[in-house]
Structures are given as structure tokens and as C-alpha cells.
Short mmCIF file of C-alpha atoms in Angstrom, two decimals:
data_model
loop_
_atom_site.label_atom_id
_atom_site.label_comp_id
_atom_site.label_asym_id
_atom_site.label_seq_id
_atom_site.Cartn_x
_atom_site.Cartn_y
_atom_site.Cartn_z
CA MET O 1 12.73 19.54 63.89
CA VAL O 2 12.35 18.23 67.40
CA LEU O 3 11.11 14.93 66.02
CA ALA O 4 14.04 14.66 63.64
CA ILE O 5 16.53 15.27 66.47
CA SER O 6 14.78 12.73 68.72
CA LEU O 7 14.86 10.15 65.93
CA ALA O 8 18.57 10.91 65.27
CA GLY O 9 19.27 10.46 68.99
CA ILE O 10 17.42 7.17 69.12
CA ALA O 11 19.28 5.93 66.09
CA SER O 12 22.60 6.95 67.63
CA TRP O 13 21.70 5.22 70.86
CA GLN O 14 20.71 2.06 69.07
CA TRP O 15 23.94 2.06 67.04
CA GLN O 16 26.03 2.49 70.22
CA ARG O 17 24.07 -0.30 71.88
CA ALA O 18 24.68 -2.56 68.94
CA GLU O 19 28.40 -1.78 68.91
CA LEU O 20 28.60 -2.42 72.65
CA GLN O 21 26.80 -5.73 72.21
CA LYS O 22 29.31 -6.75 69.53
CA GLN O 23 32.19 -5.86 71.87
CA LEU O 24 30.59 -7.85 74.68
CA ILE O 25 30.28 -10.84 72.42
CA GLU O 26 33.90 -10.54 71.36
CA ILE O 27 35.15 -10.09 74.94
CA SER O 28 33.08 -13.09 76.02
CA ALA O 29 34.45 -15.23 73.22
CA ILE O 30 38.05 -14.24 74.02
CA ASN O 31 37.45 -14.91 77.67
CA THR O 32 35.97 -18.34 76.92
CA PHE O 33 38.92 -19.12 74.68
CA SER O 34 41.33 -18.03 77.42
CA GLU O 35 39.56 -20.24 79.95
CA ASN O 36 39.79 -23.25 77.56
CA LEU O 37 43.49 -22.61 77.06
CA LEU O 38 43.97 -22.47 80.79
CA LEU O 39 42.13 -25.73 81.27
CA SER O 40 44.22 -27.41 78.56
CA GLY O 41 47.51 -26.44 80.29
CA GLN O 42 48.46 -23.56 77.95
CA GLU O 43 48.72 -21.02 80.77
CA PHE O 44 50.88 -18.55 78.98
CA ASP O 45 48.64 -18.38 75.90
CA SER O 46 45.72 -18.04 78.24
CA LEU O 47 47.36 -15.07 79.86
CA LEU O 48 47.84 -13.32 76.56
CA GLU O 49 44.21 -13.86 75.58
CA SER O 50 43.04 -12.55 78.94
CA LEU O 51 45.07 -9.36 78.49
CA LYS O 52 43.48 -8.95 75.07
CA ALA O 53 40.04 -9.12 76.59
CA ALA O 54 40.98 -6.76 79.38
CA LYS O 55 42.22 -4.15 76.89
CA LEU O 56 38.83 -4.22 75.16
CA ILE O 57 37.12 -3.66 78.51
CA GLN O 58 39.20 -0.59 79.02
CA LYS O 59 38.10 0.70 75.68
CA PHE O 60 34.32 0.21 76.09
CA ASN O 61 31.82 0.59 78.89
CA THR O 62 30.65 -2.93 79.50
CA ASN O 63 28.30 -4.91 81.68
CA PRO O 64 29.63 -4.68 85.32
CA ASP O 65 29.90 -8.45 85.52
CA THR O 66 32.24 -8.66 82.49
CA PRO O 67 35.36 -7.13 84.07
CA ILE O 68 34.94 -9.46 87.02
CA GLN O 69 34.77 -12.52 84.77
CA VAL O 70 37.83 -11.44 82.75
CA ALA O 71 39.76 -10.61 85.91
CA ALA O 72 38.98 -14.00 87.34
CA ILE O 73 40.50 -15.82 84.28
CA LEU O 74 43.38 -13.38 84.19
CA GLY O 75 44.05 -13.97 87.86
CA GLN O 76 44.03 -17.76 87.36
CA ALA O 77 46.45 -17.44 84.45
CA LEU O 78 48.78 -15.28 86.45
CA TYR O 79 48.63 -17.67 89.35
CA GLN O 80 49.42 -20.69 87.15
CA VAL O 81 52.13 -19.11 84.97
CA ARG O 82 54.93 -19.65 87.42
CA GLU O 83 58.59 -20.46 87.35
CA SER O 84 59.34 -24.04 86.24
CA ASN O 85 62.60 -24.10 88.19
CA ARG O 86 64.93 -21.87 90.18
CA LEU O 87 68.66 -22.05 89.61
CA GLU O 88 70.47 -21.10 92.81
CA GLY O 89 74.22 -21.15 93.30
CA HIS O 90 75.64 -17.73 92.56
CA THR O 91 76.87 -15.74 95.53
CA ASP O 92 76.15 -12.31 93.98
CA ARG O 93 73.90 -10.75 91.40
CA VAL O 94 73.16 -12.75 88.24
CA MET O 95 73.79 -10.60 85.21
CA SER O 96 73.10 -12.76 82.13
CA VAL O 97 71.77 -16.11 81.07
CA SER O 98 71.96 -18.00 77.78
CA TRP O 99 70.26 -21.17 76.52
CA SER O 100 71.92 -23.83 74.36
CA ALA O 101 70.03 -25.43 71.48
CA ASP O 102 69.52 -28.62 73.55
CA GLY O 103 68.20 -26.81 76.59
CA GLU O 104 71.19 -26.33 78.88
CA ILE O 105 71.58 -22.93 80.59
CA VAL O 106 74.61 -20.89 81.40
CA SER O 107 74.47 -18.00 83.84
CA THR O 108 76.94 -15.37 84.91
CA GLY O 109 77.22 -12.78 87.71
CA PHE O 110 79.14 -10.51 89.93
CA ASP O 111 80.72 -13.43 91.74
CA ARG O 112 83.14 -13.70 88.81
CA VAL O 113 81.99 -17.13 87.61
CA ALA O 114 79.74 -18.68 85.01
CA LYS O 115 77.65 -21.76 85.79
CA ILE O 116 76.27 -24.35 83.42
CA TRP O 117 72.94 -25.96 84.38
CA ARG O 118 70.47 -28.47 83.20
CA SER O 119 66.94 -27.06 82.91
CA ASP O 120 65.91 -29.17 85.90
CA GLY O 121 68.33 -27.13 88.06
CA THR O 122 71.21 -29.55 88.24
CA LEU O 123 74.50 -27.68 88.26
CA LEU O 124 76.88 -29.23 85.73
CA ASN O 125 79.95 -27.03 85.80
CA THR O 126 81.34 -23.80 87.22
CA LEU O 127 83.64 -21.75 84.98
CA TRP O 128 86.41 -20.21 87.05
CA GLY O 129 88.96 -17.86 85.58
CA HIS O 130 87.72 -14.29 85.40
CA THR O 131 89.06 -11.89 87.96
CA ASP O 132 86.06 -9.57 88.03
CA ALA O 133 82.30 -9.62 87.39
CA VAL O 134 81.11 -11.63 84.43
CA PHE O 135 78.59 -9.38 82.71
CA ASP O 136 77.43 -11.28 79.64
CA VAL O 137 77.42 -14.81 78.26
CA ALA O 138 76.44 -16.54 75.02
CA PHE O 139 76.38 -20.09 73.68
CA SER O 140 77.73 -20.64 70.17
CA PRO O 141 75.15 -21.43 67.56
CA ASP O 142 75.96 -25.19 67.72
CA GLY O 143 75.91 -25.05 71.57
CA GLN O 144 79.42 -26.50 71.90
CA LEU O 145 81.23 -23.38 73.06
CA ILE O 146 80.47 -20.56 75.56
CA ALA O 147 81.76 -17.00 75.43
CA THR O 148 81.88 -14.88 78.62
CA ALA O 149 82.48 -11.13 78.84
CA SER O 150 83.91 -9.58 82.01
CA PHE O 151 84.73 -6.41 83.80
CA ASP O 152 88.28 -7.74 83.82
CA LYS O 153 88.55 -6.48 80.17
CA SER O 154 88.66 -10.01 78.73
CA VAL O 155 86.49 -12.50 76.88
CA LYS O 156 86.94 -16.16 77.56
CA ILE O 157 85.82 -19.11 75.42
CA TRP O 158 84.93 -22.36 77.15
CA ASP O 159 83.80 -25.84 76.10
CA ARG O 160 80.65 -27.51 77.49
CA LYS O 161 82.72 -29.37 80.06
CA GLY O 162 83.95 -26.14 81.58
CA ASN O 163 87.43 -26.24 80.10
CA LEU O 164 89.00 -22.90 79.18
CA VAL O 165 89.66 -22.90 75.44
CA ARG O 166 91.00 -19.33 75.01
CA THR O 167 91.22 -15.92 76.63
CA ILE O 168 90.84 -12.94 74.32
CA THR O 169 92.19 -9.56 75.35
CA GLY O 170 92.42 -6.26 73.61
CA HIS O 171 89.82 -3.98 75.15
CA ASN O 172 90.99 -1.20 77.47
CA ASP O 173 87.95 -1.28 79.77
CA SER O 174 85.13 -3.60 80.94
CA VAL O 175 83.62 -5.91 78.32
CA LEU O 176 79.85 -5.56 78.62
CA GLY O 177 78.50 -7.59 75.73
CA VAL O 178 79.41 -10.60 73.56
CA ALA O 179 77.70 -12.16 70.54
CA TRP O 180 78.42 -15.04 68.11
CA SER O 181 78.24 -14.75 64.37
CA THR O 182 75.58 -16.98 62.78
CA ASP O 183 78.22 -19.37 61.42
CA GLY O 184 79.92 -19.61 64.82
CA GLN O 185 83.31 -18.65 63.44
CA LYS O 186 83.51 -15.12 64.87
CA ILE O 187 82.50 -13.22 68.01
CA ALA O 188 81.76 -9.52 68.50
CA THR O 189 82.39 -7.74 71.80
CA ALA O 190 81.08 -4.45 73.23
CA SER O 191 83.03 -2.47 75.76
CA GLN O 192 83.10 0.48 78.10
CA ASP O 193 86.18 1.63 76.16
CA GLN O 194 83.70 2.92 73.46
CA THR O 195 84.51 0.22 70.90
CA VAL O 196 83.09 -2.95 69.39
CA LYS O 197 85.63 -5.49 68.32
CA LEU O 198 85.27 -8.37 65.86
CA TRP O 199 87.42 -11.47 66.55
CA LYS O 200 88.29 -14.87 65.11
CA LEU O 201 87.94 -17.69 67.56
CA ASP O 202 91.75 -17.98 67.82
CA GLY O 203 91.83 -14.47 69.29
CA THR O 204 92.87 -12.67 66.09
CA LEU O 205 91.40 -9.19 65.95
CA ILE O 206 89.55 -8.71 62.64
CA GLN O 207 88.10 -5.18 63.03
CA THR O 208 87.59 -2.40 65.59
CA PHE O 209 84.46 -0.27 65.37
CA VAL O 210 84.86 3.04 67.20
CA ASP O 211 81.83 4.56 68.98
CA THR O 212 81.42 7.80 70.87
CA ASP O 213 80.52 6.40 74.28
CA THR O 214 80.20 3.12 76.19
CA VAL O 215 78.78 0.28 74.07
CA PHE O 216 76.51 -1.88 76.16
CA SER O 217 75.13 -4.53 73.77
CA VAL O 218 76.08 -6.07 70.49
CA THR O 219 74.47 -8.52 68.04
CA PHE O 220 74.79 -9.90 64.53
CA SER O 221 72.10 -9.70 61.87
CA PRO O 222 70.59 -13.07 60.92
CA ASP O 223 72.55 -13.21 57.62
CA GLY O 224 75.80 -12.36 59.55
CA SER O 225 76.59 -9.36 57.37
CA THR O 226 75.87 -6.59 59.85
CA ILE O 227 76.72 -5.84 63.42
CA ALA O 228 74.32 -3.74 65.58
CA ALA O 229 75.55 -2.06 68.76
CA ALA O 230 73.62 -0.30 71.48
CA GLY O 231 75.45 2.76 72.83
CA TRP O 232 75.27 5.25 75.67
CA ASP O 233 75.33 8.13 73.19
CA ASN O 234 71.57 7.45 72.85
CA THR O 235 71.90 5.65 69.58
CA ALA O 236 72.28 2.18 67.99
CA LYS O 237 74.75 1.85 65.17
CA LEU O 238 74.93 -0.62 62.28
CA TRP O 239 78.25 -1.63 60.76
CA THR O 240 79.25 -4.01 58.01
CA LEU O 241 81.96 -6.47 59.02
CA ASP O 242 84.62 -4.45 57.17
CA GLY O 243 84.08 -1.53 59.57
CA THR O 244 81.76 0.61 57.41
CA LEU O 245 79.22 2.52 59.45
CA VAL O 246 75.93 1.88 57.59
CA GLN O 247 73.41 3.65 59.73
CA THR O 248 72.92 5.34 63.11
CA LEU O 249 69.43 4.88 64.64
CA THR O 250 68.55 8.03 66.43
CA GLY O 251 65.45 9.00 68.49
CA HIS O 252 66.06 7.77 71.97
CA THR O 253 66.58 10.51 74.63
CA ASP O 254 68.80 8.41 76.92
CA GLN O 255 71.37 5.59 76.65
CA VAL O 256 70.41 2.62 74.52
CA ASP O 257 71.02 -0.56 76.55
CA SER O 258 69.88 -3.27 74.14
CA VAL O 259 69.40 -4.00 70.46
CA ALA O 260 68.14 -7.03 68.59
CA PHE O 261 67.24 -8.14 65.04
CA SER O 262 64.07 -9.98 64.20
CA PRO O 263 64.64 -13.54 62.87
CA ASP O 264 64.19 -12.37 59.24
CA GLY O 265 66.30 -9.28 59.73
CA ASN O 266 63.63 -6.91 58.58
CA LEU O 267 63.04 -5.42 62.02
CA ILE O 268 65.28 -4.03 64.71
CA VAL O 269 64.19 -3.33 68.30
CA THR O 270 66.05 -0.99 70.69
CA ALA O 271 65.49 -0.29 74.39
CA SER O 272 66.54 2.77 76.35
CA ALA O 273 67.21 3.75 79.96
CA ASP O 274 66.39 6.11 82.84
CA GLU O 275 64.95 9.28 81.18
CA ASP O 276 63.62 7.51 78.08
CA LYS O 277 62.18 4.15 79.19
CA THR O 278 60.94 3.30 75.67
CA ILE O 279 61.23 0.50 73.22
CA LYS O 280 61.50 1.49 69.53
CA LEU O 281 60.78 -0.75 66.62
CA TRP O 282 62.56 -0.02 63.31
CA GLN O 283 61.55 -1.50 59.95
CA ARG O 284 63.82 -1.91 56.97
CA ASP O 285 62.87 0.19 53.94
CA GLY O 286 63.48 -2.03 50.92
CA SER O 287 63.42 0.76 48.39
CA GLY O 288 66.62 2.06 46.81
CA ASN O 289 70.04 0.47 46.49
CA ASN O 290 70.94 0.94 50.16
CA PRO O 291 67.87 0.09 52.27
CA GLU O 292 67.81 1.62 55.76
CA TYR O 293 65.77 1.07 58.90
CA GLN O 294 63.02 3.55 59.64
CA LEU O 295 61.31 4.15 63.00
CA ASP O 296 58.02 2.22 62.85
CA LYS O 297 56.60 2.27 66.41
CA THR O 298 57.50 3.45 69.92
CA PHE O 299 56.35 1.43 72.92
CA LEU O 300 55.97 3.12 76.32
CA ALA O 301 56.40 -0.25 77.99
CA HIS O 302 57.82 0.27 81.39
CA ASN O 303 58.30 2.77 84.22
CA ASP O 304 61.93 1.86 84.75
CA THR O 305 65.18 1.31 82.92
CA ILE O 306 64.83 -1.37 80.19
CA TYR O 307 67.95 -3.54 80.10
CA SER O 308 67.18 -6.07 77.46
CA VAL O 309 64.88 -6.74 74.48
CA LYS O 310 64.50 -9.86 72.37
CA PHE O 311 62.24 -11.10 69.56
CA ASN O 312 60.44 -14.40 69.89
CA PRO O 313 61.32 -17.05 67.30
CA ASP O 314 58.37 -16.11 65.10
CA GLY O 315 59.41 -12.46 65.09
CA ASN O 316 55.90 -11.17 65.97
CA MET O 317 56.48 -10.45 69.68
CA ILE O 318 59.04 -8.61 71.70
CA ALA O 319 60.10 -9.41 75.28
CA SER O 320 61.58 -6.67 77.44
CA ALA O 321 63.25 -6.92 80.83
CA VAL O 322 63.54 -4.26 83.51
CA LYS O 323 65.44 -4.17 86.82
CA THR O 324 62.53 -3.74 89.24
CA VAL O 325 59.13 -5.24 89.86
CA GLN O 326 56.39 -2.60 90.01
CA SER O 327 52.92 -3.80 90.78
CA ASN O 328 50.10 -3.32 93.17
CA PHE O 329 48.64 -6.73 92.27
CA GLY O 330 49.19 -9.63 94.58
CA ILE O 331 50.42 -12.30 92.08
CA GLY O 332 49.88 -15.86 93.17
CA LYS O 333 47.85 -14.99 96.30
CA GLY O 334 44.44 -15.39 94.88
CA ASN O 335 43.57 -11.70 95.53
CA TYR O 336 41.91 -10.30 92.45
CA SER O 337 39.93 -7.58 94.13
CA LYS O 338 42.04 -4.76 92.81
CA PRO O 339 40.51 -2.67 90.03
CA LEU O 340 41.16 -4.19 86.63
CA GLU O 341 43.12 -1.10 85.62
CA ASP O 342 45.67 -1.88 88.33
CA ILE O 343 46.12 -5.33 86.86
CA LEU O 344 46.46 -4.11 83.31
CA THR O 345 48.90 -1.26 84.04
CA ALA O 346 51.22 -3.29 86.27
CA SER O 347 54.63 -3.77 84.59
CA THR O 348 54.78 -7.26 86.16
CA VAL O 349 51.73 -8.78 84.51
CA LEU O 350 54.02 -11.17 82.75
CA ALA O 351 56.86 -11.18 85.31
CA LEU O 352 56.49 -14.82 86.28
CA VAL O 353 57.76 -16.00 82.93
CA LEU O 354 61.36 -15.01 83.70
CA MET O 355 63.37 -16.79 86.26
CA VAL O 356 66.00 -14.20 87.05
CA LYS O 357 63.78 -11.91 89.05
CA VAL O 358 63.29 -9.22 86.48
CA SER O 359 60.04 -7.92 85.11
CA LEU O 360 59.06 -9.18 81.67
CA ARG O 361 56.54 -7.58 79.31
CA LEU O 362 55.47 -8.79 75.91
CA ALA O 363 54.51 -6.25 73.29
CA ARG O 364 52.54 -7.56 70.29
CA MET O 365 53.53 -5.75 67.11
CA VAL O 366 50.15 -4.64 65.91
CA ALA O 367 49.30 -1.64 63.75
#
């Protein structure tokens, strides 16, 4: 009996050792790949691979030298993934930015203006006209028009040269969100007056969608048939363009500040605020005549309010932005002596990717 137990123990130890060796080989391979990416100038991809290796280290007890090697590459990637430019010119908080298809940027803020920039930082135009903070901005799909949403209860449409094309009014409180339809012929607006409104570009009101609390964010589905709105009643709602409420996404325990569709429309991501601090991923159930979105995953991504979430163009990653930077890790100072756990749990591991001084985190959608 004793011999059998001893043999079983040895077999178990040998199996564990073999598994650990496999993990060490995988971690080493990932780390080498990350280093090669870094040397080839692909800093951001290197950063993602280093994070992958670091997560494996957290899962398994490894050779003491391995965390140091991974942390060194991770530190180099963090140091080299830095802002490519800084756009300075607003006199108060910047609230929103939008890219055109050809790479120009428009930004808005509490100084009541929007500014159009080249990506090299050259200021092209300043859009004057709003009488209160400009909270959101969006380029039209063809990049020729810009829509701005303001606390002054209006939406303004501008051309690329900064000329005011039209002012749209109809909300009874601050307009917090604006989005273009995929064909560029309509815009949707979200407001503190607890409504979403759908407009033609000439200012004609097409439809009003009534919510039960402030609506903070609005977006169109990729096929243009559905509007999604993030509300402070802890839900996101889906409407067809004729005003029919299709579905209410419930599950968040605090206000929902942001909602976005994946490029193929099969996924929706929502982000919530103070007491919730989660990102939820919803997947469309294709069964039945009226497919709905079902909760697929919940990400505990940050320790602060999440203001915005977006899918990458491939639809396999999510970026989330929060209002504060929380980290004990000295980014860019060459100090990598902190425990690896401090590096991995910092909400600013990917903060340097975003230029507007918010923390950015990327969540890979894996099972």
C-alpha cells in the first residue's frame, strides 16, 4: 500500500513537472515573439503578447527568472507605446473626439467649441456657435460633415471647412450623444430629457424614442435598422427606426454610459458606472423569428466609472475608457522593479494608447 501511494505521488509530481515545463516553453515562446515584435516596431502588438505571457505566469508557479524576463519585455513595450502626438488648444476639459476616414480629428469640450485637427497636431478650424459645453461629436460616414451635441440643447451640423450647415433643436435638456446612420442620411441624438430623437439632415424630426431616465449614448446597428441607447435607468434599449422597442438589455446595477455594436452586428457591448464598473458583452441569438441579444460575458475591467466602449474594426477586441488613471507602476521611467502582479492589475497598462488622458484597457473576447 505504501509503495503504491509513493508511486502515485511520484507519478503526480512527474505529471505536474511536465505540465510546468510545457507552460515554461509556451511562456518563453510568447516572450520571444513579443520581443521580436518590439524590435520590428510593432510595439502595441508586443504589449499584448507580453500581457498574455504575464497572465500565464500568474496561473503557474514558474522559474524565478521567468517573471523578470517577461516584465522586462513588458516594461520596454509600455515605454515605447507612447502618444504619437498631443493636440492642445482647448481651454477646458475635452469631452469627445472623432476620426474621419482620411485621418483628420475633431475634438469637443467644455469650452463650447469643436476643433478640427490634422493627425500631426495642426489645427485646421475651430467651430464656434454653441453657447454651452459641447459634449459629443461625430464625423459622417463619408467624412464630409460633422455633428456636435451640446448642453445648450442643440445639435449642429458643420462642413469640413468649419461652416455651420444647420442647427437642429427639439430636445428639452442637454444633448449628450449623437450618431450618424450608416448611409449618412440621418442622425440620432441622446438627451438628458430622457429621449432619443431621429432626424433627417434638414432638421426634420422623424421619430422620438421615450426612455425612463437620462440617455447618455446612442448608436446605429451596422445595417442601419436598429438604434441602441445607453440609459441611466441601468439598461440599454434597442429600437427599430419606426419607434418600436425591440429589447431592453438588463443586468447592470448602475447607469449605463456607453453602448456599441460589433462590426457584424452580432455582438453588443455595454459599459456601466460607479457602483457597477463592469463591461457586458451580449450575443445575438439567431434562433426563432425575432432573434434577441443574450448576455454572454461580464468583464470586471476597471476600478472606476467606465465612460466609453468600442469594438476594434475586426470585432474581436473591446476598448474601454475610464476617467482616472490608477496604477502603481511608473510608466516610461524604466522602473520595472514592482511585483509583476502590480503591473498586471494596473488599469493603466494600456493607457498610453489614448491621447485624451483617459485610461484604456483592451479585453480580448475569449471563452
